[in-house]
Amino acid sequence: MSYILGIDVGGTFTDFVAYNEQSREVTVWKDFSTPGDPSDGILNGLKQFPRRNEISGIRLGTTIATNAILERNGANVAFVTTQGFRDVPFIQRGNRRFHFNSRWVKPEPLLQRANSFEVIERVDCEGNIILPLDMDSLRRVADRIAERGDIKAISVCLLFSYINPQNEITARDYLASRFPDLPISISYDVLPKWKEYERASTTIADAYVKPIVTDQLGELESRIAEAVGAARVVVTKSNGGQTTVAGACEAPVQMTLSGPTGGVVAAQFIGSVTGEKNFVTIDMGGTSTDCSLIVNGTASLTTDFEVEWGIPIQVPMLDVRTIGAGGGSIAWIDKGGLLRVGPQSARSRPGPICYGRGGTEPTVTDANLVLGRINPDNFLGGTVALDADGARAGVKRLAERLSLSVDDAALAVIKIVNNNMVGAVRSVLIEKGESPDKFSLMFFGGAGPVHACDLLKDLSMSRAIIPVHPGQFSAFGFTATDARVDRQRTVQMTSNRMDHGRATQHLKELEADCLAQLHAQGFAGDISVERRVELRYHGQNYELSLPLRFTIFNDATAKELWAGFDKAHEERFGFNIPGEFIEIVNFNVTAVKRLSKPQVPKLARTSFAPKPISMRSVGYDEGRHDTPVYRREELMAGDTIQGPAVIEEAVSLVVLHPDQELLVDDYGNLHVSERQAR
């Protein structure tokens, strides 16, 4: 026997999925996360698995890099750049988040200005070295870094190094010889693309998290080895692919969005099994809700990501939008007397009032408990008893301040958090120019299914899907990840000034780099390679990404590319400009090593209608209903349930409205839609 273990470390819970490669059984469980030390939550959860010595691989989604940036507790970073450009991270962009707020202050970069240094060198926009790197100036910078004594990492970002990195590599090699114990990040390795601020910000972020990621992942790997033996530990990157611990420490900025990617990968996998291709995924946990779009079976990828407004990190990552809406989101009243929910969260400690861990402020989970949606005796499969009286008392205090009944106050909390999620879903669809009517909603996370039927009504969409193991769905996704490397590079050419040889050479170099990285991580054999190019009409400021169906540029393939761009531009924007000069901006190459996936068994079918296990009073918009309660594990393929109803499982539940119905598919996924006339 051998098990692949997926672990998702969240703000409130750490989720575990163990997949038996021989029997194909899936075992799921979760435990409370440990604030400030995610490794404790992981080790505590591992102790609950009786066959630890049979674990052959662990696939981990981690928030180490994310939290270091969000909480501003990364390393003290030195920034080395071309003379005259030390203030690029501080000037940032010319836009403002709030145009009419004179008190708004732009965000602070991830370093102090005193740690920003300049060297004498110059490369022009064609990649020609105008001034070789002046070693005396570099030595002076090294001396100043040594004098400060508190520098823990170095970032190097020289002008136009994405075209010609010679000076940047020379600087890296010298600084590495002077400071062998300090990690060094250079922009050519991290983000060899144009736009100085974005490139500098991403390189600084990589250096900022390197020491803490290296320390914590190294310690975690050793502690896991002590607990389970010689299991191979890999980490999921922001692009949905996995890498070794050594690979993660080498490029930690690639893990900025590690955790939320698991659910997107799992949704793609379940879609491939069931034949569904278009989803909006909604992952609602204890602290936040993550939304993403899957179109034709493929998740959207982006490099347009900011950890907070104005601090970009432009590495390839799955396009996941996060808002502060979770089961632990706190309900509060603002200065104007209006009810608000989140983004503050009670997290795992002190947690919602009903957890009995010291929480005093009512949360979304408390509101659901008051409305009878959550069974206080079946939380986490009955392993945690919820304090229903405490939750009701907390919501009652809120209700008195709002002059509402307790049920109405609880419903108001639910409606507000639902409305926050509706806004996130609509923005994901509108920004991609997609029509909601061709998408299904896929809900997961511990709290996602609880709100699925509410959001289905609020969004006026046709169907919601609650997959198997929704409470551990992201951890399940980690068991289905592939090994993946993305490399990108700015290559500025135009259709009237094409250098076919240079373009072909750049593609070959990027492909060789991707393959070398996968080989270094121990992956070999059949590796698929995808090539893309970002194009725009001359004078435009935004690009369209097109797949390259060839590996060599020549007159014929270039002509095919220009015609393809004209067609794509018309499809996206409703017009094109045939004959206009087209600019090539960036080349992107992705190499993927496909790994084995868990096999989802089919459920048996039965001729008997499902039977409820109990009845309880549940609060809906129109009032309370005596509602039948079903156990999800007792449902069979083809079963249908008419609302109102509650479908419970160990770590989540579905609240079916009176005008909705539910169907169980062959694989155990629940499909919710408006009740059809019979």
Coordinates of C-alpha atoms in Angstrom, one line a residue, residues 58 77 171 323 367 540 576:
I58 CA 3.1 14.6 0.2
V77 CA 16.2 43.4 1.5
A171 CA 26.8 41.6 -10.3
I323 CA -12.2 38.5 -1.0
A367 CA -25.5 33.1 11.8
Q540 CA -1.8 49.8 -28.1
N576 CA -9.5 44.4 -36.3

